[in-house]
């Protein structure tokens, strides 16, 4: 004959058990004990308000709960009155005297509540509130964690790719801090292809709060992706000996970087290139062959613009007065190199320096210089012809004689 088994009921008023579980939860998931204590109080309050026999709605502020590691108690506050109009918030003087002999009309009476007497509905309500509290706390902790990782580089795994929009969903983070990020098609490097399960490095652009946890927006085209990659590969940047001042990038094709040394004797370009080009090579490999032009930043705009047009040689740079623009003269055989394919080199140099750049070959510049003096001579001769001859004394005398 089968032996009947007794169902073990959960003892809600065992504070030492509750706090032991909350401390374990805090260590495992990082949810503060104080936060969960408040959620449990809220759960018990809602449970009591739903499980009342008279089905009267009790204001939440009339239910007080004390929950510590050694004690757990609940009381409902009611106002002592002569004539009861609202049983949910009021109690007659005679009934109050049965609880406290010193009760008086007009006073608030604390009526003890038997927590263990809650029914199934109340227990279920408490369970749902606690679970919801855990989820909200986890989402809040994840949001705070990823907010601190904004503008940083993260490793991720491709989950799936939307065949319609081309958007890529990436799982970033590790352990309990894993979250799903979205890499929009416009934030993907042209020509790059990935498959599900493949590892990828992404730059965190922004983090937003969402119902199901933090919504992480990532990018592969952002200029700061290149900055973070160089920070990983170049120890001098991490140590503050080399500083990246500006970056101009056309993702998947070419990037120009302006760097400077913060101490004398430090070669910023050499540090970024690395022995045998190993450091810049690692960045290029991560970006699947994107070309890198590393130049030295300068406070002198002319010198800065000249370096930005690298690898082309520059003969002279002249600033335009009153404008953030300059005229650049290059050797005839360097013109196409200075402009670049479809104007890319000149375009990136302009973005990097912030100057509008007008590039001319040396032959055309010399012709303009020669034409300028001739034009000035012709202008001077024209002015001379327009000026009337000065009247001499002899001419004045002959005029008088004729009169």
Coordinates of C-alpha atoms in Angstrom, one line a residue:
X1 CA 0.0 0.0 0.0
X2 CA 1.4 3.3 -1.1
X3 CA 2.3 5.6 1.7
X4 CA 0.7 9.0 1.6
X5 CA 3.0 11.9 1.3
X6 CA 2.5 15.3 2.9
X7 CA 3.0 18.4 0.9
X8 CA 5.4 20.8 2.5
X9 CA 4.1 24.3 2.6
X10 CA 6.4 27.2 2.2
X11 CA 6.8 29.0 5.5
X12 CA 6.6 32.7 4.5
X13 CA 7.6 34.1 7.9
X14 CA 11.0 32.6 8.2
X15 CA 13.2 35.7 7.8
X16 CA 16.5 33.9 8.1
X17 CA 15.6 31.7 5.1
X18 CA 14.4 34.7 3.1
X19 CA 17.6 36.7 3.7
X20 CA 19.8 33.7 3.1
X21 CA 18.2 33.3 -0.4
X22 CA 18.4 37.0 -1.1
X23 CA 22.1 37.1 -0.2
X24 CA 22.8 34.2 -2.5
X25 CA 20.8 36.0 -5.2
X26 CA 22.9 39.1 -4.7
X27 CA 26.2 37.2 -5.1
X28 CA 24.9 35.3 -8.2
X29 CA 23.2 38.1 -10.1
X30 CA 24.2 41.3 -8.4
X31 CA 20.7 42.2 -7.2
X32 CA 20.9 44.2 -3.9
X33 CA 19.3 42.6 -0.9
X34 CA 17.6 46.0 0.0
X35 CA 16.0 46.1 -3.4
X36 CA 14.5 42.6 -3.1
X37 CA 13.3 43.3 0.5
X38 CA 11.2 46.2 -0.8
X39 CA 9.8 44.0 -3.6
X40 CA 8.9 41.3 -1.1
X41 CA 7.1 43.9 1.1
X42 CA 5.2 45.1 -2.0
X43 CA 4.3 41.5 -2.9
X44 CA 3.0 40.7 0.6
X45 CA 1.0 43.9 0.7
X46 CA -0.7 43.1 -2.6
X47 CA -1.3 39.6 -1.5
X48 CA -3.0 40.7 1.7
X49 CA -5.1 43.2 -0.1
X50 CA -6.4 40.5 -2.5
X51 CA -6.9 37.8 0.1
X52 CA -9.1 39.6 2.5
X53 CA -12.3 37.8 3.4
X54 CA -14.4 41.0 3.2
X55 CA -12.9 41.7 -0.3
X56 CA -12.5 45.3 0.7
X57 CA -9.8 47.4 -1.0
X58 CA -7.3 48.4 1.6
X59 CA -5.0 51.3 0.8
X60 CA -1.4 50.2 0.5
X61 CA -0.3 52.9 2.9
X62 CA -2.4 51.2 5.6
X63 CA -0.4 48.0 5.4
X64 CA 2.9 48.1 7.2
X65 CA 5.5 45.3 7.0
X66 CA 8.7 44.9 9.0
X67 CA 11.2 42.5 7.4
X68 CA 14.6 41.9 9.0
X69 CA 17.0 39.0 9.3
X70 CA 15.4 38.1 12.7
X71 CA 11.8 39.3 12.4
X72 CA 8.9 39.4 9.9
X73 CA 5.6 41.0 10.7
X74 CA 2.7 42.7 9.1
X75 CA 0.0 45.0 10.5
X76 CA -2.9 46.8 9.1
X77 CA -3.6 50.3 10.4
X78 CA -7.2 51.3 11.1
X79 CA -8.7 54.4 12.5
X80 CA -10.6 54.0 15.8
X81 CA -14.1 55.5 15.4
X82 CA -17.4 55.5 17.2
X83 CA -19.4 54.6 14.0
X84 CA -17.7 52.5 11.3
X85 CA -18.4 53.7 7.7
X86 CA -15.4 52.0 5.9
X87 CA -14.5 48.6 7.4
X88 CA -11.3 48.5 5.3
X89 CA -9.8 51.5 7.1
X90 CA -11.9 52.0 10.3
X91 CA -12.6 50.0 13.4
X92 CA -15.1 50.5 16.2
X93 CA -13.9 51.4 19.7
X94 CA -15.3 48.1 21.2
X95 CA -13.5 46.0 18.6
X96 CA -10.3 48.1 19.1
X97 CA -10.4 47.5 22.9
X98 CA -10.4 43.7 22.2
X99 CA -7.0 44.2 20.6
X100 CA -5.6 47.0 22.7
X101 CA -7.1 48.1 26.0
X102 CA -5.7 51.6 25.7
X103 CA -7.3 52.2 22.3
X104 CA -9.0 55.6 21.9
X105 CA -11.2 57.2 19.3
X106 CA -9.2 59.1 16.7
X107 CA -6.1 57.0 17.1
X108 CA -4.5 54.7 14.5
X109 CA -4.5 51.1 15.7
X110 CA -2.0 48.5 14.4
X111 CA -3.9 45.2 13.8
X112 CA -1.5 42.2 13.5
X113 CA -1.9 40.1 10.3
X114 CA -1.3 36.4 10.1
X115 CA 1.0 36.1 7.1
X116 CA 0.9 32.3 7.1
X117 CA -2.9 32.4 6.6
X118 CA -2.6 33.7 3.0
X119 CA -4.2 31.6 0.4
X120 CA -3.1 30.2 -2.9
X121 CA -4.0 33.4 -4.8
X122 CA -2.0 35.5 -2.4
X123 CA 1.0 33.3 -2.6
X124 CA 0.9 33.3 -6.4
X125 CA 0.6 37.1 -6.4
X126 CA 3.6 37.4 -4.1
X127 CA 5.6 35.0 -6.4
X128 CA 4.8 37.0 -9.5
X129 CA 5.8 40.3 -7.9
X130 CA 9.1 38.8 -6.7
X131 CA 9.9 37.3 -10.1
X132 CA 9.1 40.6 -11.8
X133 CA 11.3 42.4 -9.3
X134 CA 14.2 40.0 -10.1
X135 CA 13.7 40.6 -13.8
X136 CA 13.5 44.4 -13.5
X137 CA 16.6 44.4 -11.2
X138 CA 18.5 42.3 -13.8
X139 CA 17.5 44.6 -16.6
X140 CA 18.5 47.6 -14.6
X141 CA 21.8 46.1 -13.7
X142 CA 22.4 45.2 -17.4
X143 CA 21.5 48.7 -18.5
X144 CA 23.9 50.3 -16.0
X145 CA 26.6 47.8 -17.1
X146 CA 26.2 48.5 -20.8
X147 CA 25.8 52.2 -20.3
X148 CA 29.3 52.2 -18.9
X149 CA 30.4 50.3 -22.1
X150 CA 29.1 52.9 -24.5
X151 CA 31.8 54.1 -26.9
X152 CA 33.8 50.9 -26.2
X153 CA 34.7 47.9 -28.3
X154 CA 33.0 44.6 -27.6
X155 CA 33.3 41.1 -28.9
X156 CA 30.1 39.4 -30.1
X157 CA 28.7 36.4 -31.9
X158 CA 26.3 36.8 -34.9
X159 CA 22.9 35.3 -34.0
X160 CA 21.0 35.9 -37.2
X161 CA 20.8 38.2 -40.2
X162 CA 17.5 39.7 -41.4
X163 CA 17.3 38.7 -45.1
X164 CA 15.0 41.6 -45.9
X165 CA 16.7 44.6 -44.2
X166 CA 20.2 43.1 -43.9
X167 CA 20.3 44.0 -40.2
X168 CA 22.5 41.8 -38.1
X169 CA 21.7 40.7 -34.5
X170 CA 24.7 40.1 -32.4
X171 CA 25.1 38.6 -28.9
X172 CA 27.6 40.7 -26.9
X173 CA 28.9 40.3 -23.4
X174 CA 29.7 37.3 -21.4
X175 CA 28.0 35.3 -18.6
X176 CA 25.1 37.0 -16.9
X177 CA 25.9 40.2 -18.7
X178 CA 25.0 38.9 -22.2
X179 CA 22.7 41.0 -24.2
X180 CA 21.5 41.2 -27.8
X181 CA 22.7 44.1 -30.0
X182 CA 21.6 45.2 -33.4
X183 CA 24.0 46.0 -36.2
X184 CA 22.0 48.0 -38.8
X185 CA 22.8 47.4 -42.4
X186 CA 24.0 51.1 -42.7
X187 CA 26.5 50.5 -39.8
X188 CA 28.1 47.5 -41.6
X189 CA 31.3 47.9 -43.6
X190 CA 30.5 47.6 -47.4
X191 CA 31.7 44.3 -48.7
X192 CA 31.9 42.5 -45.4
X193 CA 29.9 39.3 -45.1
X194 CA 29.2 37.2 -41.9
X195 CA 27.5 34.0 -41.1
X196 CA 25.5 32.9 -38.1
X197 CA 27.8 31.9 -35.2
X198 CA 30.8 33.9 -36.5
X199 CA 32.7 36.1 -34.0
X200 CA 32.7 39.9 -34.7
X201 CA 34.1 43.0 -33.0
X202 CA 31.7 46.0 -32.8
X203 CA 31.7 49.5 -31.4
X204 CA 28.9 50.4 -29.0
X205 CA 27.3 53.6 -30.2
X206 CA 24.5 54.0 -27.7
X207 CA 22.4 52.1 -25.1
X208 CA 18.7 52.6 -24.6
X209 CA 16.3 51.2 -22.0
X210 CA 13.8 48.7 -23.4
X211 CA 11.1 46.4 -22.0
X212 CA 13.2 43.2 -22.5
X213 CA 16.4 44.7 -21.3
X214 CA 18.9 47.2 -22.7
X215 CA 18.9 47.9 -26.4
X216 CA 22.5 48.1 -27.6
X217 CA 23.2 49.9 -30.9
X218 CA 26.6 48.9 -32.4
X219 CA 28.6 49.9 -35.5
X220 CA 31.4 48.7 -37.7
X221 CA 31.6 52.0 -39.7
X222 CA 32.1 54.5 -36.8
X223 CA 35.5 56.3 -36.9
X224 CA 36.0 55.4 -33.2
X225 CA 36.1 51.8 -34.0
X226 CA 39.5 52.5 -35.6
X227 CA 40.5 54.5 -32.5
X228 CA 39.7 51.6 -30.2
X229 CA 41.5 49.1 -32.3
X230 CA 44.6 51.2 -32.3
X231 CA 44.3 51.6 -28.5
X232 CA 44.4 47.8 -28.2
X233 CA 47.3 47.3 -30.5
X234 CA 49.5 50.3 -29.5
X235 CA 50.7 50.4 -25.9
X236 CA 52.0 53.9 -26.3
X237 CA 48.4 55.1 -26.9
X238 CA 47.2 53.3 -23.8
X239 CA 50.1 54.8 -21.8
X240 CA 49.3 58.3 -23.0
X241 CA 52.6 58.7 -24.9
X242 CA 50.8 58.9 -28.2
X243 CA 47.5 60.7 -28.8
X244 CA 45.0 60.2 -31.7
X245 CA 43.9 63.7 -32.6
X246 CA 41.6 63.2 -35.6
X247 CA 40.2 60.4 -37.8
X248 CA 38.7 60.6 -41.2
X249 CA 37.2 57.4 -42.6
X250 CA 35.5 55.9 -45.5
X251 CA 34.6 52.4 -44.2
X252 CA 35.9 49.5 -46.1
X253 CA 38.1 51.7 -48.3
X254 CA 40.5 54.1 -46.5
X255 CA 41.2 55.9 -43.3
X256 CA 43.4 58.8 -42.4
X257 CA 44.6 59.2 -38.8
X258 CA 46.4 62.2 -37.3
X259 CA 48.6 61.4 -34.2
X260 CA 51.0 63.3 -32.1
X261 CA 53.5 62.4 -29.4
X262 CA 52.9 63.9 -25.9
X263 CA 56.6 63.6 -25.0
X264 CA 59.8 64.5 -26.8
X265 CA 61.6 61.6 -28.4
X266 CA 58.4 59.6 -29.2
X267 CA 57.7 58.8 -32.8
X268 CA 53.9 58.7 -33.0
X269 CA 53.7 57.4 -36.5
X270 CA 56.3 54.7 -35.9
X271 CA 54.6 53.6 -32.7
X272 CA 51.3 53.1 -34.6
X273 CA 52.9 51.3 -37.5
X274 CA 54.8 49.0 -35.2
X275 CA 57.8 46.7 -35.9
X276 CA 57.6 45.6 -39.5
X277 CA 54.1 47.1 -39.7
X278 CA 52.7 44.6 -37.3
X279 CA 50.4 46.9 -35.3
X280 CA 48.8 48.7 -38.2
X281 CA 48.6 45.3 -39.9
X282 CA 46.5 43.9 -37.1
X283 CA 44.0 46.8 -37.5
X284 CA 43.9 46.4 -41.2
X285 CA 43.2 42.7 -40.9
X286 CA 40.4 43.3 -38.4
X287 CA 38.9 45.7 -41.0
X288 CA 39.4 43.3 -43.8
X289 CA 42.0 45.2 -45.8
X290 CA 40.9 48.8 -45.2
X291 CA 43.9 51.1 -46.0
X292 CA 45.4 53.2 -43.2
X293 CA 47.3 56.5 -43.7
X294 CA 48.9 57.6 -40.4
X295 CA 50.3 61.2 -40.3
X296 CA 51.8 63.5 -37.7
X297 CA 49.4 66.1 -36.4
X298 CA 50.7 69.7 -36.3
X299 CA 49.5 73.0 -34.9
X300 CA 50.7 74.7 -38.1
X301 CA 47.7 74.4 -40.6
X302 CA 50.0 74.5 -43.6
X303 CA 52.2 71.7 -42.3
X304 CA 49.1 69.7 -41.2
X305 CA 47.4 70.0 -44.6
X306 CA 50.6 69.0 -46.4
X307 CA 50.9 65.9 -44.2
X308 CA 47.2 65.1 -44.7
X309 CA 47.6 64.8 -48.4
X310 CA 50.1 62.0 -48.0
X311 CA 51.3 60.0 -49.9
X312 CA 51.5 62.9 -52.4
X313 CA 54.3 65.4 -52.2
X314 CA 53.3 69.0 -51.6
X315 CA 55.3 72.0 -52.8
X316 CA 53.4 74.8 -51.0
X317 CA 50.3 75.5 -49.0
X318 CA 48.8 79.0 -48.8
X319 CA 46.0 79.9 -46.5
X320 CA 43.0 81.9 -47.8
X321 CA 42.5 85.0 -45.7
X322 CA 39.2 85.1 -43.9
X323 CA 38.3 81.5 -44.8
X324 CA 39.1 78.1 -43.4
X325 CA 40.5 77.1 -46.8
X326 CA 43.9 76.8 -48.5
X327 CA 45.5 76.5 -51.9
X328 CA 47.9 73.7 -52.4
X329 CA 50.5 73.3 -55.1
X330 CA 51.8 69.8 -56.0
X331 CA 54.2 68.6 -58.7
X332 CA 52.5 67.8 -62.0
X333 CA 53.2 64.1 -61.7
X334 CA 51.7 64.1 -58.1
X335 CA 48.3 65.7 -59.0
X336 CA 46.4 62.5 -59.4
X337 CA 48.0 61.0 -56.3
X338 CA 47.1 64.1 -54.2
X339 CA 43.5 64.1 -55.4
X340 CA 43.1 60.3 -55.2
X341 CA 40.7 57.9 -56.9
X342 CA 37.4 59.7 -57.3
X343 CA 38.8 62.5 -55.1
X344 CA 39.1 60.3 -52.1
X345 CA 42.5 61.4 -50.9
X346 CA 41.7 65.1 -51.1
X347 CA 38.3 64.5 -49.5
X348 CA 39.7 62.6 -46.5
X349 CA 42.4 65.2 -46.1
X350 CA 39.8 67.9 -45.9
X351 CA 37.7 66.0 -43.3
X352 CA 40.8 65.3 -41.3
X353 CA 42.1 68.9 -41.2
X354 CA 38.8 70.8 -41.4
X355 CA 40.1 72.9 -44.2
X356 CA 38.7 73.3 -47.7
X357 CA 41.6 72.3 -50.0
X358 CA 42.1 73.6 -53.6
X359 CA 44.8 71.5 -55.3
X360 CA 46.7 72.8 -58.4
X361 CA 49.7 71.4 -60.3
X362 CA 52.9 73.4 -60.3
X363 CA 52.7 74.2 -64.1
X364 CA 49.3 75.8 -63.8
X365 CA 50.3 77.7 -60.7
X366 CA 53.4 79.1 -62.4
X367 CA 51.3 80.2 -65.4
X368 CA 48.9 82.0 -63.2
X369 CA 51.8 83.7 -61.4
X370 CA 53.3 84.9 -64.8
X371 CA 49.9 86.0 -66.0
X372 CA 49.3 88.1 -62.9
X373 CA 52.2 90.6 -63.4
X374 CA 51.2 91.1 -67.1
X375 CA 47.6 91.8 -66.1
X376 CA 48.8 94.3 -63.6
X377 CA 51.0 96.1 -66.2
X378 CA 48.1 96.3 -68.7
X379 CA 45.9 97.6 -65.9
X380 CA 48.4 100.3 -65.0
X381 CA 48.8 101.4 -68.7
X382 CA 45.0 101.7 -69.0
X383 CA 44.9 103.9 -66.0
X384 CA 47.6 106.2 -67.4
X385 CA 45.7 106.6 -70.7
X386 CA 42.5 107.6 -68.8
X387 CA 44.3 110.4 -66.8
X388 CA 44.1 113.7 -68.7
X389 CA 47.4 115.6 -69.4
X390 CA 48.2 118.4 -67.0
X391 CA 47.7 121.9 -68.3
X392 CA 51.0 123.8 -68.7
X393 CA 51.5 127.6 -68.2
X394 CA 52.3 128.0 -71.9
X395 CA 49.0 126.5 -72.9
X396 CA 47.2 128.9 -70.5
X397 CA 49.0 131.9 -72.1
X398 CA 48.1 131.0 -75.7
X399 CA 44.5 130.6 -74.7
X400 CA 44.5 134.1 -73.2
X401 CA 46.1 135.5 -76.4
X402 CA 43.4 134.0 -78.5
X403 CA 40.8 135.5 -76.4

